[in-house]
Coordinates of C-alpha atoms in Angstrom, one line a residue:
X1 CA -16.6 53.8 11.4
X2 CA -18.0 51.5 9.2
X3 CA -16.5 48.3 9.0
X4 CA -16.4 46.5 5.7
X5 CA -17.8 43.0 5.3
X6 CA -15.0 40.3 5.1
X7 CA -14.2 39.3 0.7
X8 CA -16.4 36.3 0.1
X9 CA -13.7 33.6 -1.6
X10 CA -15.1 32.3 -5.0
X11 CA -15.2 28.7 -5.0
X12 CA -12.6 27.3 -7.7
X13 CA -14.8 25.1 -10.1
X14 CA -12.9 22.4 -11.4
X15 CA -13.7 20.2 -14.5
X16 CA -10.6 18.6 -15.0
X17 CA -9.2 15.6 -12.8
X18 CA -6.3 14.2 -12.8
X19 CA -6.3 10.5 -13.8
X20 CA -4.9 7.6 -11.9
X21 CA -5.4 3.7 -12.0
X22 CA -7.4 4.4 -8.9
X23 CA -9.6 7.3 -10.3
X24 CA -13.2 6.4 -10.5
X25 CA -14.2 5.7 -13.7
X26 CA -17.8 7.0 -16.0
X27 CA -19.0 3.4 -17.1
X28 CA -21.6 2.3 -20.0
X29 CA -22.9 -1.1 -20.6
X30 CA -24.7 -3.2 -23.0
X31 CA -28.2 -2.0 -22.8
X32 CA -29.9 -4.7 -24.6
X33 CA -28.5 -7.3 -22.7
X34 CA -29.9 -5.6 -19.9
X35 CA -33.6 -5.4 -21.2
X36 CA -33.3 -9.3 -22.0
X37 CA -32.8 -10.3 -18.7
X38 CA -35.2 -12.9 -17.7
X39 CA -35.8 -11.6 -13.8
X40 CA -38.5 -14.5 -13.1
X41 CA -36.4 -16.1 -10.8
X42 CA -36.1 -12.7 -8.2
X43 CA -39.3 -10.9 -9.7
X44 CA -40.9 -11.1 -6.0
X45 CA -38.0 -9.6 -4.6
X46 CA -37.1 -7.1 -6.9
X47 CA -40.7 -5.8 -6.7
X48 CA -40.4 -5.9 -2.5
X49 CA -37.0 -3.5 -3.2
X50 CA -38.9 -1.2 -5.3
X51 CA -41.3 -0.1 -2.9
X52 CA -38.6 0.5 -0.3
X53 CA -36.9 2.9 -2.9
X54 CA -40.7 4.5 -3.8
X55 CA -40.5 4.9 -0.3
X56 CA -37.6 7.1 -0.1
X57 CA -36.8 6.7 3.4
X58 CA -33.8 9.6 3.0
X59 CA -36.0 12.2 1.2
X60 CA -35.4 14.7 4.0
X61 CA -32.7 13.4 5.4
X62 CA -29.9 15.2 3.1
X63 CA -30.5 18.7 3.9
X64 CA -28.0 21.1 5.6
X65 CA -28.7 22.3 8.8
X66 CA -27.3 25.0 11.0
X67 CA -24.0 22.9 11.8
X68 CA -22.9 24.1 8.2
X69 CA -23.3 27.6 8.5
X70 CA -19.8 28.4 10.2
X71 CA -16.4 29.0 8.8
X72 CA -14.2 26.0 8.1
X73 CA -10.8 28.2 8.2
X74 CA -10.0 26.8 11.7
X75 CA -8.8 23.5 10.0
X76 CA -5.4 22.7 8.9
X77 CA -4.2 23.0 5.8
X78 CA -3.2 19.1 5.7
X79 CA -6.5 17.8 7.1
X80 CA -8.4 20.4 4.6
X81 CA -6.2 19.2 1.7
X82 CA -6.9 15.3 2.5
X83 CA -10.3 16.1 2.9
X84 CA -10.5 17.7 -0.2
X85 CA -9.4 14.7 -2.1
X86 CA -11.8 12.5 0.1
X87 CA -15.0 14.7 -1.3
X88 CA -13.7 14.7 -4.7
X89 CA -13.2 11.3 -5.5
X90 CA -16.6 10.7 -3.6
X91 CA -18.5 12.6 -5.6
X92 CA -17.4 11.5 -8.8
X93 CA -17.9 7.7 -7.7
X94 CA -21.6 8.7 -6.9
X95 CA -22.0 10.8 -10.1
X96 CA -20.6 8.3 -11.8
X97 CA -23.3 5.5 -10.1
X98 CA -25.8 8.4 -11.2
X99 CA -25.0 8.4 -14.5
X100 CA -24.7 4.6 -15.2
X101 CA -28.3 4.1 -13.6
X102 CA -29.4 7.2 -15.8
X103 CA -28.9 5.4 -18.9
X104 CA -29.9 2.1 -18.2
X105 CA -33.4 3.6 -16.7
X106 CA -33.6 5.7 -20.0
X107 CA -32.6 2.9 -22.2
X108 CA -34.9 -0.3 -20.5
X109 CA -37.9 2.1 -19.9
X110 CA -40.0 0.3 -22.6
X111 CA -39.0 -3.0 -22.6
X112 CA -38.2 -3.5 -18.9
X113 CA -40.3 -1.1 -16.6
X114 CA -39.6 -2.8 -13.1
X115 CA -35.9 -2.5 -13.8
X116 CA -36.1 1.2 -15.5
X117 CA -38.0 2.6 -12.6
X118 CA -35.4 0.6 -9.8
X119 CA -32.6 2.1 -11.9
X120 CA -34.4 5.6 -12.3
X121 CA -34.6 5.6 -8.3
X122 CA -31.0 4.5 -7.9
X123 CA -29.9 7.4 -10.3
X124 CA -31.8 9.5 -7.8
X125 CA -30.0 8.5 -4.7
X126 CA -26.8 8.7 -6.4
X127 CA -27.7 12.4 -7.7
X128 CA -28.4 13.0 -3.8
X129 CA -25.5 12.2 -2.7
X130 CA -23.0 13.8 -5.1
X131 CA -24.8 16.8 -5.0
X132 CA -24.7 17.1 -1.4
X133 CA -21.1 15.9 -1.7
X134 CA -20.4 18.8 -4.1
X135 CA -21.9 21.6 -1.4
X136 CA -19.7 20.6 0.8
X137 CA -16.7 21.2 -1.1
X138 CA -18.1 24.4 -1.7
X139 CA -17.4 25.2 2.0
X140 CA -13.7 24.3 1.5
X141 CA -14.0 27.0 -1.5
X142 CA -14.0 24.5 -4.3
X143 CA -16.1 22.3 -6.5
X144 CA -16.8 20.1 -9.4
X145 CA -18.5 21.0 -12.4
X146 CA -20.4 17.7 -13.2
X147 CA -22.2 18.7 -15.9
X148 CA -18.8 19.6 -17.5
X149 CA -17.5 15.9 -16.7
X150 CA -20.5 14.3 -18.6
X151 CA -18.8 15.8 -21.4
X152 CA -15.2 15.5 -21.0
X153 CA -14.9 12.4 -18.9
X154 CA -13.6 9.2 -21.1
X155 CA -16.4 6.3 -20.8
X156 CA -15.3 3.1 -20.2
X157 CA -17.5 0.2 -21.6
X158 CA -18.5 -2.8 -19.3
X159 CA -20.0 -6.0 -20.4
X160 CA -23.1 -6.1 -18.2
X161 CA -21.9 -9.1 -16.1
X162 CA -19.1 -7.0 -14.9
X163 CA -21.2 -4.1 -14.2
X164 CA -23.3 -6.9 -12.0
X165 CA -20.4 -7.9 -10.3
X166 CA -18.6 -4.6 -9.6
X167 CA -22.0 -2.3 -8.7
X168 CA -22.8 -5.2 -6.1
X169 CA -19.1 -5.2 -4.5
X170 CA -18.8 -1.3 -5.0
X171 CA -22.4 -0.6 -2.8
X172 CA -21.4 -3.2 -0.2
X173 CA -17.9 -1.9 0.3
X174 CA -19.5 1.3 0.6
X175 CA -21.8 0.6 3.5
X176 CA -19.5 -0.9 5.3
X177 CA -17.0 2.2 4.8
X178 CA -19.4 4.4 5.7
X179 CA -20.8 2.6 8.4
X180 CA -17.2 1.8 10.1
X181 CA -16.5 5.2 10.0
X182 CA -20.3 6.6 11.6
X183 CA -19.4 3.9 14.7
X184 CA -16.0 5.2 15.0
X185 CA -16.5 8.7 15.1
X186 CA -19.7 8.3 17.5
X187 CA -17.3 6.8 19.6
X188 CA -14.7 9.6 19.2
X189 CA -16.7 13.0 18.6
X190 CA -13.7 14.4 19.2
X191 CA -12.3 13.5 15.7
X192 CA -15.4 14.7 14.2
X193 CA -14.3 18.1 12.4
X194 CA -17.4 18.1 9.9
X195 CA -21.0 17.7 10.3
X196 CA -20.9 15.8 7.0
X197 CA -19.9 12.7 9.2
X198 CA -23.0 12.6 10.7
X199 CA -25.0 11.9 7.9
X200 CA -23.0 8.5 7.1
X201 CA -25.6 6.1 8.9
X202 CA -28.3 6.9 6.6
X203 CA -26.2 7.4 3.5
X204 CA -24.9 3.8 4.2
X205 CA -28.5 2.5 4.1
X206 CA -28.7 3.6 0.2
X207 CA -26.0 2.2 -0.1
X208 CA -27.0 -1.1 1.3
X209 CA -30.5 -1.2 -0.5
X210 CA -28.6 -1.0 -4.1
X211 CA -26.3 -3.5 -3.4
X212 CA -29.2 -5.7 -2.4
X213 CA -31.0 -5.1 -5.6
X214 CA -27.7 -6.0 -7.5
X215 CA -27.6 -9.3 -5.6
X216 CA -30.9 -10.0 -6.3
X217 CA -29.8 -9.2 -10.2
X218 CA -26.9 -11.6 -9.6
X219 CA -28.8 -14.4 -8.5
X220 CA -31.8 -13.9 -10.7
X221 CA -28.9 -14.9 -13.7
X222 CA -27.3 -18.3 -12.6
X223 CA -25.0 -18.1 -15.2
X224 CA -23.3 -15.2 -13.5
X225 CA -22.7 -17.4 -10.3
X226 CA -23.0 -21.5 -11.1
X227 CA -20.3 -22.4 -13.2
X228 CA -16.3 -22.7 -13.0
X229 CA -16.1 -19.5 -15.6
X230 CA -18.1 -17.3 -13.2
X231 CA -16.5 -18.3 -10.4
X232 CA -13.5 -17.2 -11.8
X233 CA -14.3 -14.1 -12.9
X234 CA -15.9 -14.0 -9.1
X235 CA -12.5 -14.0 -7.7
X236 CA -10.9 -11.5 -10.1
X237 CA -13.7 -8.9 -9.3
X238 CA -13.3 -9.3 -5.3
X239 CA -9.6 -9.2 -5.7
X240 CA -9.7 -6.2 -8.2
X241 CA -12.0 -4.2 -5.0
X242 CA -10.1 -5.4 -2.5
X243 CA -6.9 -4.1 -4.2
X244 CA -8.1 -1.0 -5.0
X245 CA -9.9 -0.3 -1.6
X246 CA -6.6 -1.0 0.2
X247 CA -4.1 0.9 -2.2
X248 CA -6.8 3.8 -2.3
X249 CA -6.7 3.9 1.8
X250 CA -3.1 4.1 1.8
X251 CA -2.4 6.5 -0.6
X252 CA -4.8 8.9 1.2
X253 CA -3.6 7.8 4.5
X254 CA -3.7 11.8 5.8
X255 CA -7.7 11.6 5.8
X256 CA -8.1 8.5 8.0
X257 CA -5.6 9.3 10.4
X258 CA -7.3 13.1 10.4
X259 CA -10.3 11.2 12.0
X260 CA -8.6 9.3 14.4
X261 CA -8.5 5.9 11.9
X262 CA -5.7 3.8 11.4
X263 CA -5.7 3.1 7.6
X264 CA -4.4 -0.1 7.8
X265 CA -6.8 -1.4 10.5
X266 CA -9.5 0.4 8.7
X267 CA -9.3 -1.2 5.7
X268 CA -8.7 -4.7 7.2
X269 CA -12.5 -4.0 9.0
X270 CA -13.7 -3.0 5.7
X271 CA -12.2 -6.0 3.9
X272 CA -13.3 -8.3 6.2
X273 CA -16.8 -7.2 6.6
X274 CA -17.3 -7.0 2.8
X275 CA -15.7 -10.8 2.2
X276 CA -18.1 -12.0 4.5
X277 CA -21.5 -10.0 3.2
X278 CA -20.5 -11.3 -0.3
X279 CA -21.0 -14.3 0.4
X280 CA -24.8 -13.7 0.6
X281 CA -24.4 -13.3 -3.0
X282 CA -21.6 -15.2 -4.1
X283 CA -20.9 -18.8 -4.2
X284 CA -17.4 -17.9 -3.0
X285 CA -15.4 -15.5 -0.7
X286 CA -11.7 -14.9 -0.6
X287 CA -9.5 -16.4 1.8
X288 CA -8.6 -13.2 3.8
X289 CA -7.0 -15.5 6.7
X290 CA -4.8 -17.0 4.7
X291 CA -1.1 -15.3 6.0
X292 CA -0.1 -14.2 2.8
X293 CA -3.4 -12.0 1.5
X294 CA -2.7 -8.8 3.6
X295 CA 1.0 -9.1 3.2
X296 CA 1.3 -9.1 -0.6
X297 CA -2.0 -7.0 -0.7
X298 CA 0.0 -4.2 1.8
X299 CA 3.3 -5.0 -0.5
X300 CA 0.9 -3.7 -3.8
X301 CA -0.1 -0.9 -1.7
X302 CA 3.8 0.1 -1.2
X303 CA 4.5 -0.1 -4.5
X304 CA 1.7 2.0 -5.6
X305 CA 3.0 4.8 -3.5
X306 CA 6.0 4.5 -5.2
X307 CA 4.4 4.6 -8.3
X308 CA 3.0 7.7 -7.4
X309 CA 6.2 9.4 -6.1
X310 CA 7.6 9.1 -9.4
X311 CA 4.9 10.2 -11.4
X312 CA 5.0 13.3 -9.4
X313 CA 8.8 14.0 -10.4
X314 CA 9.5 16.3 -13.0
X315 CA 11.7 14.1 -14.9
X316 CA 10.6 13.3 -18.5
X317 CA 8.3 11.0 -19.1
X318 CA 9.9 7.9 -20.8
X319 CA 12.5 8.0 -17.4
X320 CA 9.1 8.2 -15.3
X321 CA 8.0 5.0 -17.7
X322 CA 11.1 3.3 -17.3
X323 CA 11.5 3.9 -13.3
X324 CA 7.6 2.8 -12.8
X325 CA 7.8 -0.7 -14.7
X326 CA 9.4 -2.6 -12.1
X327 CA 6.9 -1.5 -9.8
X328 CA 3.8 -2.3 -12.5
X329 CA 5.1 -5.9 -12.7
X330 CA 5.4 -6.0 -8.7
X331 CA 2.1 -5.2 -8.4
X332 CA 0.6 -7.6 -11.1
X333 CA 2.9 -10.5 -9.8
X334 CA 1.5 -10.1 -5.9
X335 CA -2.3 -9.8 -7.3
X336 CA -1.8 -13.0 -9.6
X337 CA -0.2 -14.7 -6.4
X338 CA -3.4 -13.6 -4.3
X339 CA -5.8 -14.4 -7.0
X340 CA -4.4 -18.1 -6.7
X341 CA -4.8 -18.3 -3.1
X342 CA -7.6 -21.2 -2.8
X343 CA -11.2 -19.4 -2.2
X344 CA -13.6 -20.7 0.1
X345 CA -16.4 -21.8 -0.8
X346 CA -20.3 -20.9 0.5
X347 CA -22.8 -21.8 -1.6
X348 CA -23.3 -25.2 0.5
X349 CA -23.5 -23.1 3.6
X350 CA -26.2 -20.5 2.1
X351 CA -29.7 -20.6 4.4
X352 CA -27.6 -21.7 7.3
X353 CA -26.6 -19.4 10.2
X354 CA -23.4 -18.4 10.2

């Protein structure tokens, strides 16, 4: 008797992403301003980083090995669902970086060859990450149509200064997210249910290098850090990135539980490490030790969950808006109170051992 082979499941291709306040965005910026940047104050640093990027230390790292040649049907439905959300969000974030860096490289090619090549190589890394994540999604019978997303997604304009602040922070927080999870899973291999986690150590080094490049860009432009307006913006972006991280982690707590992490403690570690690291680029950092800091941040997370629950209900849209409004106001109020917490000045400590 000849046994027919099991039917091969066709991966579901998704080109529509459910938009929420926490969904990664696609960005464009002021390419003219980027072309006119005076990099002389950090020219040598950027040239050293360019040589590092050319070396491409992770060229052969993102190759799927025999660990992936198996079925993943044994993973329970709840864990699969949480992991798929993690993969999708991560892939969109990496692809967003690829598109931004690619456009920066293209627009700067004639006028700022140094930056153009750096952004070209950063786009290479981001594309590699996004492609690797999309292949992982295919193991769970779904994938993203990245080409269609390029055309269908709305692009948000950010001034160049905002791009420098946010990309620096997103790369550094990405580094700490990956390395903390990697170290946890190395200590608790029983929670490593998929081989993607084995790649996080080298993966996070790409994030770290990208962050260092944007730190050099930031420090090459004193107007972005040495005046009161810049300091207000820095506080704003630090708080925005940290609040987004906290709300996202708690919104998707199922994934972190699936790898044996306590979401609240993981979030705290990531924010504390990122805050400390940001003191190497910024003249100030947030006071995370203030007794109100995490208390109010967690309130924002709770209110965000309420928004999500209301949004998923089958009530008329107008009713949802009225029900959500108090929670929006509560989040804004708590973020305002957090913003007013006195930051910690660190510029005078630059160059000292801390």
